[in-house]
PDB file of C-alpha atoms in Angstrom:
ATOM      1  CA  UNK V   1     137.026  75.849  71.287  1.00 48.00           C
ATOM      2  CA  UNK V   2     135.318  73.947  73.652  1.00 50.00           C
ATOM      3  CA  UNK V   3     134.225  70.481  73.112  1.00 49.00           C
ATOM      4  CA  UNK V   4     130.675  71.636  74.289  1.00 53.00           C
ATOM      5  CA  UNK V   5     130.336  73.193  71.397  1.00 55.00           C
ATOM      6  CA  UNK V   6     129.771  70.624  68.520  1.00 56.00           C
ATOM      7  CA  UNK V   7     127.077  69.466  70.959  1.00 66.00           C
ATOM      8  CA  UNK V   8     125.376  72.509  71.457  1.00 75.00           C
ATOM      9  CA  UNK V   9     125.687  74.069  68.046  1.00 81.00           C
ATOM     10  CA  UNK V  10     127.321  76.919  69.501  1.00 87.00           C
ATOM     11  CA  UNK V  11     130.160  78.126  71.837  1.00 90.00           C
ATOM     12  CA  UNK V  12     129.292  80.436  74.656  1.00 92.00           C
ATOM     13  CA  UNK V  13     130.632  83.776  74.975  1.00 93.00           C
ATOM     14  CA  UNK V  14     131.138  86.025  78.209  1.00 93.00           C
ATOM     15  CA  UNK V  15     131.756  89.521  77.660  1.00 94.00           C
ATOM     16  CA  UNK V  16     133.087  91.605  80.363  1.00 95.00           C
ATOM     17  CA  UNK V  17     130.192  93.764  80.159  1.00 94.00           C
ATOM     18  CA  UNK V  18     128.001  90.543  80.648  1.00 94.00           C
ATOM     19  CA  UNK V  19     129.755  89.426  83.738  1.00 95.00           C
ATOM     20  CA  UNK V  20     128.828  93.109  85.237  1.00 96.00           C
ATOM     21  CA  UNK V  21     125.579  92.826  84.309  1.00 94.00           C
ATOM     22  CA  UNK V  22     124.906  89.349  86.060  1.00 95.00           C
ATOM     23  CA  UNK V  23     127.021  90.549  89.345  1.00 96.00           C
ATOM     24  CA  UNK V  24     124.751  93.446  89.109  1.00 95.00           C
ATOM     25  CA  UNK V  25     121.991  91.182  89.317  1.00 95.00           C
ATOM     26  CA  UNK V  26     123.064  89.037  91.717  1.00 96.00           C
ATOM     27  CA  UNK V  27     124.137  91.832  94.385  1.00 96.00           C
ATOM     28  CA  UNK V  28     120.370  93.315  93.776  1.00 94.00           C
ATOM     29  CA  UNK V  29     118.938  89.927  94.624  1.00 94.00           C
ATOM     30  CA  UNK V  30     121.268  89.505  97.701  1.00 95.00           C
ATOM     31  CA  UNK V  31     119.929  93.176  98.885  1.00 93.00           C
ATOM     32  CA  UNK V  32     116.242  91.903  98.191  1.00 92.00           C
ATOM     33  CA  UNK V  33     116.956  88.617 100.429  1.00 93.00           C
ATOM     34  CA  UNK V  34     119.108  91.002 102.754  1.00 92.00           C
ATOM     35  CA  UNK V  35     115.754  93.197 102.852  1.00 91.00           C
ATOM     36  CA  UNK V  36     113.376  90.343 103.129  1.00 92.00           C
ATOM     37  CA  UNK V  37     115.476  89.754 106.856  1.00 93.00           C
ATOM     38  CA  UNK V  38     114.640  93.136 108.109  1.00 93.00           C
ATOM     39  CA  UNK V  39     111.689  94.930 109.328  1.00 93.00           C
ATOM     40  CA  UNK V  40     111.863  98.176 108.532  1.00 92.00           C
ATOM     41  CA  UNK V  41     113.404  97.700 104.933  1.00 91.00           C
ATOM     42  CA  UNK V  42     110.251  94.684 104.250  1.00 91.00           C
ATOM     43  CA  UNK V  43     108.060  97.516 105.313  1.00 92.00           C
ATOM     44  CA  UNK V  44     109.486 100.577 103.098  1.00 91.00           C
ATOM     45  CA  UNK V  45     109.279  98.175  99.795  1.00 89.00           C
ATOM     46  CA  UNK V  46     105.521  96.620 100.828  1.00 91.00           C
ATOM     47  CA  UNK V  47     104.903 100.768 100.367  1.00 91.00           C
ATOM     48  CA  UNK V  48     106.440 101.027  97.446  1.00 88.00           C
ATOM     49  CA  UNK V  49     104.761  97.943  96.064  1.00 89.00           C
ATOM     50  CA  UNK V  50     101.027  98.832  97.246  1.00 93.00           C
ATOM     51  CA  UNK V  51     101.657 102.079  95.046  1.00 94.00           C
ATOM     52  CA  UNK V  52     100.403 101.976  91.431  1.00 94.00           C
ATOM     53  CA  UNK V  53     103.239 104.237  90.434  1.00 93.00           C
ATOM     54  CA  UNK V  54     105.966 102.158  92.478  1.00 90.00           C
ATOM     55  CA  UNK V  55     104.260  98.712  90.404  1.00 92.00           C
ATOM     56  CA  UNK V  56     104.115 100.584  87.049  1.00 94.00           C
ATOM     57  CA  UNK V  57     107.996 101.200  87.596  1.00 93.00           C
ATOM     58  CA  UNK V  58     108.469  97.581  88.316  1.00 91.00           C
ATOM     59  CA  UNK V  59     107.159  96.773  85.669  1.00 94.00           C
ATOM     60  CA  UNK V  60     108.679  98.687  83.394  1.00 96.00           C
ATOM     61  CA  UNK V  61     112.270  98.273  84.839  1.00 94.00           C
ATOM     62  CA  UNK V  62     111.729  94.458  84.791  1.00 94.00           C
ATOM     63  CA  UNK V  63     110.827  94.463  81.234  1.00 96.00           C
ATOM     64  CA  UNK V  64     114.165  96.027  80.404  1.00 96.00           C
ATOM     65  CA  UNK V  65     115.787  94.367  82.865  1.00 94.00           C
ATOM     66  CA  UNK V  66     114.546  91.059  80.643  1.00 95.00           C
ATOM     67  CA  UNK V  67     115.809  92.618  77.526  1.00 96.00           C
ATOM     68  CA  UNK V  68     119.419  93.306  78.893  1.00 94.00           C
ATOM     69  CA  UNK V  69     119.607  89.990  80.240  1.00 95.00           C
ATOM     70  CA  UNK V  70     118.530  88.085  76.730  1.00 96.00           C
ATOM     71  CA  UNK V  71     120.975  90.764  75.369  1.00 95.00           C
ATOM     72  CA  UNK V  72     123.775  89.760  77.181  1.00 95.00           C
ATOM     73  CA  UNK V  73     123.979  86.149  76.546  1.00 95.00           C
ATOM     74  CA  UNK V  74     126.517  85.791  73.899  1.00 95.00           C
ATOM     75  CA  UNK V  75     127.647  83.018  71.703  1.00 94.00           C
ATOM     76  CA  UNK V  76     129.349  82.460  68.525  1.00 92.00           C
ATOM     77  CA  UNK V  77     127.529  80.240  65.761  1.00 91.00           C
ATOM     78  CA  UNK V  78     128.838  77.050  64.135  1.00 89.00           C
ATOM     79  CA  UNK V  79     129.518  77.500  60.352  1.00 86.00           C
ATOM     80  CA  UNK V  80     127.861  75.465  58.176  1.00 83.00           C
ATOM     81  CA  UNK V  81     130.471  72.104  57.516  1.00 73.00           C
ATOM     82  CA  UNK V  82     131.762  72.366  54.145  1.00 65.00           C
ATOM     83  CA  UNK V  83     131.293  69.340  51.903  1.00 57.00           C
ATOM     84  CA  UNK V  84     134.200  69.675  49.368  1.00 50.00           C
ATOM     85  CA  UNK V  85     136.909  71.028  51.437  1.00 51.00           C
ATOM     86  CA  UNK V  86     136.281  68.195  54.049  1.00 49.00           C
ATOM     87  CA  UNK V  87     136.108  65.559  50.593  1.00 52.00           C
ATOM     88  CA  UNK V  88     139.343  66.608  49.115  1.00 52.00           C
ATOM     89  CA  UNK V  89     141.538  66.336  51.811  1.00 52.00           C
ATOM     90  CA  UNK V  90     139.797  63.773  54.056  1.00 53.00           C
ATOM     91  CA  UNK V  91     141.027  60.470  53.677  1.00 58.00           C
ATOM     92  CA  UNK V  92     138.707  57.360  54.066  1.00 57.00           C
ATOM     93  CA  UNK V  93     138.353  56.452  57.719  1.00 58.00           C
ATOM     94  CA  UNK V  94     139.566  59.247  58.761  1.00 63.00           C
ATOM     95  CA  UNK V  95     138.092  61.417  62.108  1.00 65.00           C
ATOM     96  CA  UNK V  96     135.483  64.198  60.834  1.00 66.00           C
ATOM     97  CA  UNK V  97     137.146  67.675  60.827  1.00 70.00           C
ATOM     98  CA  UNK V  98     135.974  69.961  63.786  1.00 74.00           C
ATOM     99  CA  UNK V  99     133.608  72.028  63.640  1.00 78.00           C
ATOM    100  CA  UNK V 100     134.727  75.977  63.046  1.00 86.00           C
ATOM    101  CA  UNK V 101     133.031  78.756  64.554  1.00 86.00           C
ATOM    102  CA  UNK V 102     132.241  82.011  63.400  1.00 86.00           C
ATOM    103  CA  UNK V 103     134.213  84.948  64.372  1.00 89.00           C
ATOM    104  CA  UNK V 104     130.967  86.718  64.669  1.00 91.00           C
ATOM    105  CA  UNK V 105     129.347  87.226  68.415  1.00 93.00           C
ATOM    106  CA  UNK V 106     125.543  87.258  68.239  1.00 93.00           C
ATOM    107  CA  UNK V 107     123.094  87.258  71.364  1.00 94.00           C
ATOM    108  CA  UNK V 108     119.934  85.389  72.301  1.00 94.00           C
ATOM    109  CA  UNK V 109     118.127  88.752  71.671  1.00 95.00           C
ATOM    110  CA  UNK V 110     119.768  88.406  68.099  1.00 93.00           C
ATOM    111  CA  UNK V 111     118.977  84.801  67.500  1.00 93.00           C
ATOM    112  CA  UNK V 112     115.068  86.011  68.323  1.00 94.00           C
ATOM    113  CA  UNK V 113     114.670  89.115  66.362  1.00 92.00           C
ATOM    114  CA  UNK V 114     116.756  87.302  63.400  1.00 91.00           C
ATOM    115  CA  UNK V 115     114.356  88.340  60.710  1.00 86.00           C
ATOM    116  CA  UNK V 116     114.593  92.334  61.728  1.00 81.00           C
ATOM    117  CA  UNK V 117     118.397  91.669  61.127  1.00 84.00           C
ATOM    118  CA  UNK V 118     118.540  89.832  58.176  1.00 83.00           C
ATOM    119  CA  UNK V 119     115.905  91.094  56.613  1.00 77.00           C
ATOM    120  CA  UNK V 120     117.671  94.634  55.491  1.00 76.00           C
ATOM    121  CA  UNK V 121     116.850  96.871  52.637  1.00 74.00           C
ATOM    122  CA  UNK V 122     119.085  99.159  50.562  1.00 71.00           C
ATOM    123  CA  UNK V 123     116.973 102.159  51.780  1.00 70.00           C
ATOM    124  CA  UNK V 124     113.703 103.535  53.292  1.00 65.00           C
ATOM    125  CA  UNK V 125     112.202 106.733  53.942  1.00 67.00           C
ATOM    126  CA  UNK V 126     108.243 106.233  55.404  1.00 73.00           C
ATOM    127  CA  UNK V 127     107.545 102.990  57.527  1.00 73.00           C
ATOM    128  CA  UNK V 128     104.562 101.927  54.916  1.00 73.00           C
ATOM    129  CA  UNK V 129     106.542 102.624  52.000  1.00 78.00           C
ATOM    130  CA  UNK V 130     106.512  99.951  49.547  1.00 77.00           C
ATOM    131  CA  UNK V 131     109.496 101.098  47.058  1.00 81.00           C
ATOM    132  CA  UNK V 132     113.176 102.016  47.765  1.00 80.00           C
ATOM    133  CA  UNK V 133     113.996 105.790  48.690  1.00 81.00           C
ATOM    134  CA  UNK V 134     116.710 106.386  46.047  1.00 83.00           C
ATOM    135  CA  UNK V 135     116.404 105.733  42.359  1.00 85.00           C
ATOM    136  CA  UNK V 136     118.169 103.180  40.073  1.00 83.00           C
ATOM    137  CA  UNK V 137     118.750 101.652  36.855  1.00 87.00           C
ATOM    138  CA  UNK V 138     115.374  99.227  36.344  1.00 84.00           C
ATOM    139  CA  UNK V 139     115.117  96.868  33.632  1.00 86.00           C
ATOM    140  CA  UNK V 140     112.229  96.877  31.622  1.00 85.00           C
ATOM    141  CA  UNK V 141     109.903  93.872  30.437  1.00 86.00           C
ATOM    142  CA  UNK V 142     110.685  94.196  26.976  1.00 90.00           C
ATOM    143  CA  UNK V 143     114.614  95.119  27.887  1.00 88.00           C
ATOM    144  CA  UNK V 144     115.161  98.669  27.885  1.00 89.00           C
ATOM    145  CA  UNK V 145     116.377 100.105  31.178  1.00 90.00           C
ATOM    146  CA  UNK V 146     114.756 102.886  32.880  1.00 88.00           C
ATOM    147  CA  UNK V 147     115.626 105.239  35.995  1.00 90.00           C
ATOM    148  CA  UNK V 148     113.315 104.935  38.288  1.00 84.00           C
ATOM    149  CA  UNK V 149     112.653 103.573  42.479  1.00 82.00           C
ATOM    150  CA  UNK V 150     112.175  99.555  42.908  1.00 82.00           C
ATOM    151  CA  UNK V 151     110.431  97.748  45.399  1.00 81.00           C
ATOM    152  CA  UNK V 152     111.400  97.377  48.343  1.00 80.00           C
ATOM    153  CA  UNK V 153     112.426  93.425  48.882  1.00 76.00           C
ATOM    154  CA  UNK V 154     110.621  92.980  52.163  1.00 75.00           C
ATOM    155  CA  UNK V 155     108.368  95.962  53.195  1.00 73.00           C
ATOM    156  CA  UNK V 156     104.882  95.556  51.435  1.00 74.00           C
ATOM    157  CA  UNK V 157     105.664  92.939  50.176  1.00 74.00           C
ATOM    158  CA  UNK V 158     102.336  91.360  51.223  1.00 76.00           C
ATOM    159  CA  UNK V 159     100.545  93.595  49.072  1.00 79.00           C
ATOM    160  CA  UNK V 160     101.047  91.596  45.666  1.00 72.00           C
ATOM    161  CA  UNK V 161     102.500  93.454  42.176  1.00 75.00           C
ATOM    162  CA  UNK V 162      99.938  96.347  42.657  1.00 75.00           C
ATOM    163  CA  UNK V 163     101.226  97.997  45.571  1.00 74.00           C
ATOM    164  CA  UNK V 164     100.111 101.218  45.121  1.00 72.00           C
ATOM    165  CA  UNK V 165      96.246 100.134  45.079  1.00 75.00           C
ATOM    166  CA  UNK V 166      96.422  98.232  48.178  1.00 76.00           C
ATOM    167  CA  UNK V 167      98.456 100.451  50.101  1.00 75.00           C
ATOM    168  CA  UNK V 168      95.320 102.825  50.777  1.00 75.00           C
ATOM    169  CA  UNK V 169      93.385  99.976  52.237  1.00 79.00           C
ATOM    170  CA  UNK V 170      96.550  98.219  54.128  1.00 78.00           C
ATOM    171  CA  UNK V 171      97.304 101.900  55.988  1.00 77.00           C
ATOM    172  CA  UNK V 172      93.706 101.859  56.989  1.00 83.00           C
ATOM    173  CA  UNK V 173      93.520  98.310  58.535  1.00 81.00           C
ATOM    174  CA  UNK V 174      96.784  98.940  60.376  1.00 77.00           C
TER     175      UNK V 174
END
């Protein structure tokens, strides 16, 4: 582990498929500089890019050009320090233990959609369904169990106890 890593929280991680995808990029900006240099190549991309069609492809390849590159920057978390292994065996004065890091890779684009990858539910069938697509052993209010499908922790959950009443009005705003 690096000694970076305390600092930044995390410790980088460079996957081979990661260093292709940044030599990728950096040949295609040496062509575009390359291109830039030369008169006949500066005019054949000024066509393309006076096109709508050339600009909507631009467009759309940077975009997922973005994505790749957000996906591609790696890095393995710091676990969380814990208090009573450190107490027991720590002496007084003693040098804090360093910090461990997670065996688990995650990526930038990882770190920003966090919520769609935490947030996970047992199962789903419709995307405005509001309970869980197989049944299961519920408990009752006054005890008794019953076999039927529970809500779903995270989808509809805005809609309050009474999901099935607001779900009419929720599909139509949406």
């Amino acid at each position: 582990m690096s000694a970076s890593s305390g600092i930044l929280g995390f410790q980088p991680v460079v996957l081979w498929t990661d260093a292709l995808l940044f030599l990728l990029v950096a040949l295609a900006l040496l062509s575009a500089l390359r291109a830039r240099t030369q008169a006949p190549l500066r005019a054949a991309w000024r066509k393309v890019g006076r096109r709508p069609t050339g600009m909507a492809a631009a467009t759309v390849l940077l975009a997922f050009l973005a994505v790749g590159l957000v996906d591609s920057l790696h890095y393995r978390p710091l676990l969380p320090a814990l208090e009573s292994a450190a107490g027991a065996g720590a002496q007084a004065g003693s040098a804090p233990a360093a910090p461990v890091v997670s065996t688990e890779v995650l990526s930038a684009l990882d770190a920003l959609l966090a919520p769609l990858r935490l947030r996970t539910e047992k199962t789903y069938s419709a995307p405005f369904a509001w309970t869980l697509y197989q049944r299961e052993t519920v408990e009752t209010a006054d005890g008794g169990q019953v076999r039927d499908y529970p809500r779903l922790a995270y989808g509809a959950a805005h809609l309050g106890a009474d999901a099935a009443a607001a779900r009419g009005g929720d599909v139509a705003l949406r």
